[in-house]
PDB file of C-alpha atoms in Angstrom:
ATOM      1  CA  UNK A   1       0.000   0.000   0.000  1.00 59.00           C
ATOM      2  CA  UNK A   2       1.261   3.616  -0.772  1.00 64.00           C
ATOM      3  CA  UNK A   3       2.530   6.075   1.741  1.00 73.00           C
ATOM      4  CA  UNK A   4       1.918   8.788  -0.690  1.00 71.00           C
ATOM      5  CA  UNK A   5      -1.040  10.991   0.520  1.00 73.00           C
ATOM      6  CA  UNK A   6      -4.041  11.018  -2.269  1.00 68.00           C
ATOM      7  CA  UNK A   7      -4.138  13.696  -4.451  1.00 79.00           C
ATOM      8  CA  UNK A   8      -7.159  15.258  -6.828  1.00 86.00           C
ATOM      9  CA  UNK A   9      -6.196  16.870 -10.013  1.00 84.00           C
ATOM     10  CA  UNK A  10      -7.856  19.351 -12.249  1.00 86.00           C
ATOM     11  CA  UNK A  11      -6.865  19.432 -15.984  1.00 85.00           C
ATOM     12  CA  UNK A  12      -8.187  22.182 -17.986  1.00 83.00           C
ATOM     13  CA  UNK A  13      -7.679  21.956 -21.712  1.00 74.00           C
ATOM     14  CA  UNK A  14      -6.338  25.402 -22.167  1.00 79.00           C
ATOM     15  CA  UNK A  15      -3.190  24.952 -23.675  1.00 82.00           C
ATOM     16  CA  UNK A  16      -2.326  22.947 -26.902  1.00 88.00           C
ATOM     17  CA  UNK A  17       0.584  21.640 -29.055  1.00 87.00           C
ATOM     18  CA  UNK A  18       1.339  20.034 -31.796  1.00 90.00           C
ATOM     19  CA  UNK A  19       2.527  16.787 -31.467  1.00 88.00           C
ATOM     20  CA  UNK A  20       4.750  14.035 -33.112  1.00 88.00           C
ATOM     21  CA  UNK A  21       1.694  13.118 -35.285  1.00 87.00           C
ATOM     22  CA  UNK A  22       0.559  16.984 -36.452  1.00 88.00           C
ATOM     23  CA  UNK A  23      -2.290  16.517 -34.537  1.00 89.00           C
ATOM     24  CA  UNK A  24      -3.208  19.482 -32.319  1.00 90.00           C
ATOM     25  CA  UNK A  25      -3.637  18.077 -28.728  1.00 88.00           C
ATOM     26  CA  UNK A  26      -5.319  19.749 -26.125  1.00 88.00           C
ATOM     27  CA  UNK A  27      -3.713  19.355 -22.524  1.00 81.00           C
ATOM     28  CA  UNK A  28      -4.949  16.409 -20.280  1.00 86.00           C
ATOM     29  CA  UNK A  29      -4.191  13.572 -18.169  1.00 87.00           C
ATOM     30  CA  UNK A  30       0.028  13.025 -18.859  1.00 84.00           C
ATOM     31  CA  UNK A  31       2.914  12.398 -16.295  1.00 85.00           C
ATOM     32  CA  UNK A  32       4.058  16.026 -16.972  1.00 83.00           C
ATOM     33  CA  UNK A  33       0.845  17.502 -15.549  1.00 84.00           C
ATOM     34  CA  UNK A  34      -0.705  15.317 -12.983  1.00 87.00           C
ATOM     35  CA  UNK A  35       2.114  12.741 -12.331  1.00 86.00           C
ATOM     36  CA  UNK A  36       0.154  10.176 -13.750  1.00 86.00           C
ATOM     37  CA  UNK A  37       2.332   6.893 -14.112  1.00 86.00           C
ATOM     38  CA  UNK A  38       0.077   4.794 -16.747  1.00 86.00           C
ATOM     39  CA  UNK A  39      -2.212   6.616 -18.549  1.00 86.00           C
ATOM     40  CA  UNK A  40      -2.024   9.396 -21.171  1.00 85.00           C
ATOM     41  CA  UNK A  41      -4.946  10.893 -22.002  1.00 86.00           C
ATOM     42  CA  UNK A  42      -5.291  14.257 -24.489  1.00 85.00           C
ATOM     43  CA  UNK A  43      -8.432  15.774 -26.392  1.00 88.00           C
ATOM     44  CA  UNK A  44      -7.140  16.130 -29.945  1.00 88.00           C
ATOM     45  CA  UNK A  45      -9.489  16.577 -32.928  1.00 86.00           C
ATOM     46  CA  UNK A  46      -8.728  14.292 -36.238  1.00 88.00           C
ATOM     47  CA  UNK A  47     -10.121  15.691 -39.391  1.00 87.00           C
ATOM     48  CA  UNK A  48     -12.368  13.292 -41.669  1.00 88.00           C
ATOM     49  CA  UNK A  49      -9.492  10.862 -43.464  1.00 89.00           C
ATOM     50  CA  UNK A  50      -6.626  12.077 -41.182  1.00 89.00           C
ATOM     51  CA  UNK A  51      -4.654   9.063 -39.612  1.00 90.00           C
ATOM     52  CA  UNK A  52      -1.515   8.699 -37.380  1.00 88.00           C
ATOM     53  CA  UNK A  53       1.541   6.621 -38.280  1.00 89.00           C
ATOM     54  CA  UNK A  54       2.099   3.623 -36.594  1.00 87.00           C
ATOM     55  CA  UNK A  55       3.722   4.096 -32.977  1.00 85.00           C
ATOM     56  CA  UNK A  56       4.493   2.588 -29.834  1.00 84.00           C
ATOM     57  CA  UNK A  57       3.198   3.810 -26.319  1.00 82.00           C
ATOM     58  CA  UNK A  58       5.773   2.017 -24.347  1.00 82.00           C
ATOM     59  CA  UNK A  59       5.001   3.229 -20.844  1.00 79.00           C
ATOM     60  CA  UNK A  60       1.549   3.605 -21.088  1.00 79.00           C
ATOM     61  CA  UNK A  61      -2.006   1.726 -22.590  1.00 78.00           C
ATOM     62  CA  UNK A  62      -3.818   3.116 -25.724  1.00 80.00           C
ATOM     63  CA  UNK A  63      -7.163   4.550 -25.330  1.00 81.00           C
ATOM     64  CA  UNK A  64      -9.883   5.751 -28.566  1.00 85.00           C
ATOM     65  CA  UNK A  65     -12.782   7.901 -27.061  1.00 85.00           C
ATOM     66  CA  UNK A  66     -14.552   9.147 -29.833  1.00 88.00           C
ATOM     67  CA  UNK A  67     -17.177  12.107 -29.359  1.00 88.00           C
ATOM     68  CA  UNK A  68     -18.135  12.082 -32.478  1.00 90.00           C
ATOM     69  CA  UNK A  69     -17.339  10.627 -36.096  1.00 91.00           C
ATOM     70  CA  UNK A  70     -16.073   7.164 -36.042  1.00 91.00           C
ATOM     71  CA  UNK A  71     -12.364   6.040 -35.598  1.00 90.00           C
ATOM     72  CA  UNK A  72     -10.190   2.800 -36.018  1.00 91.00           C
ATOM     73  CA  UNK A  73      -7.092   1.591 -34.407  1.00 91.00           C
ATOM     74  CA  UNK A  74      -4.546  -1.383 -35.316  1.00 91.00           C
ATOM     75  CA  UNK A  75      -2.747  -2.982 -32.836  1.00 89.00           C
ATOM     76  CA  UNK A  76      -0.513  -5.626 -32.205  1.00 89.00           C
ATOM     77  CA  UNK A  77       2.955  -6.882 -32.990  1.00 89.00           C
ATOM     78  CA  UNK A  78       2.371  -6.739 -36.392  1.00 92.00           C
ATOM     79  CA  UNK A  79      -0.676  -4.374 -36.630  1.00 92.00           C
ATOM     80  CA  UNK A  80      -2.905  -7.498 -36.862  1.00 95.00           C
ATOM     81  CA  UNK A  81      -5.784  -6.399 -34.694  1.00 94.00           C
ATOM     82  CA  UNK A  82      -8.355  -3.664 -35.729  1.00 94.00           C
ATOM     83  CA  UNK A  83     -10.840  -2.494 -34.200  1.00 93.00           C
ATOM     84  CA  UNK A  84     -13.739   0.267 -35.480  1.00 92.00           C
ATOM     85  CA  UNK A  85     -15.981   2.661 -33.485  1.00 87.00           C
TER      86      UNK A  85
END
């Protein structure tokens, strides 16, 4: 068990970037922020055909909430797996 008091955080997206992808990502959940330690977690709007290039998110799970629109993501070793929503 942790010795580390509990802590609540409050993320406003107010700032933004772009990122490795040129996506524009709006600030949320990240280790630089909160101190988050396995999750990574931006608002970032992809236009109608836009995709990113295969990556790897070593130190952290991948997460698609879509809003609105539909989106896709491969996965896997390979890229084998692919999901829609």
């Amino acid at each position: 068990m942790s010795t580390q008091p509990r802590t609540c955080q409050l993320v406003r997206p107010e700032g933004s970037y772009v990122g490795k992808q040129a996506f524009t990502y709006f600030a949320g959940v990240s280790a630089e922020n909160t101190g988050a330690q396995a999750i990574c977690m931006h608002l970032l709007t992809i236009p109608p055909g836009g995709r990113a290039k295969a990556h790897l998110h070593e130190a952290h799970e991948s997460v698609i909430y879509v809003l609105s629109g539909q989106a896709g993501m491969w996965w896997g070793d390979e890229l084998e797996e692919h999901m829609e929503c």
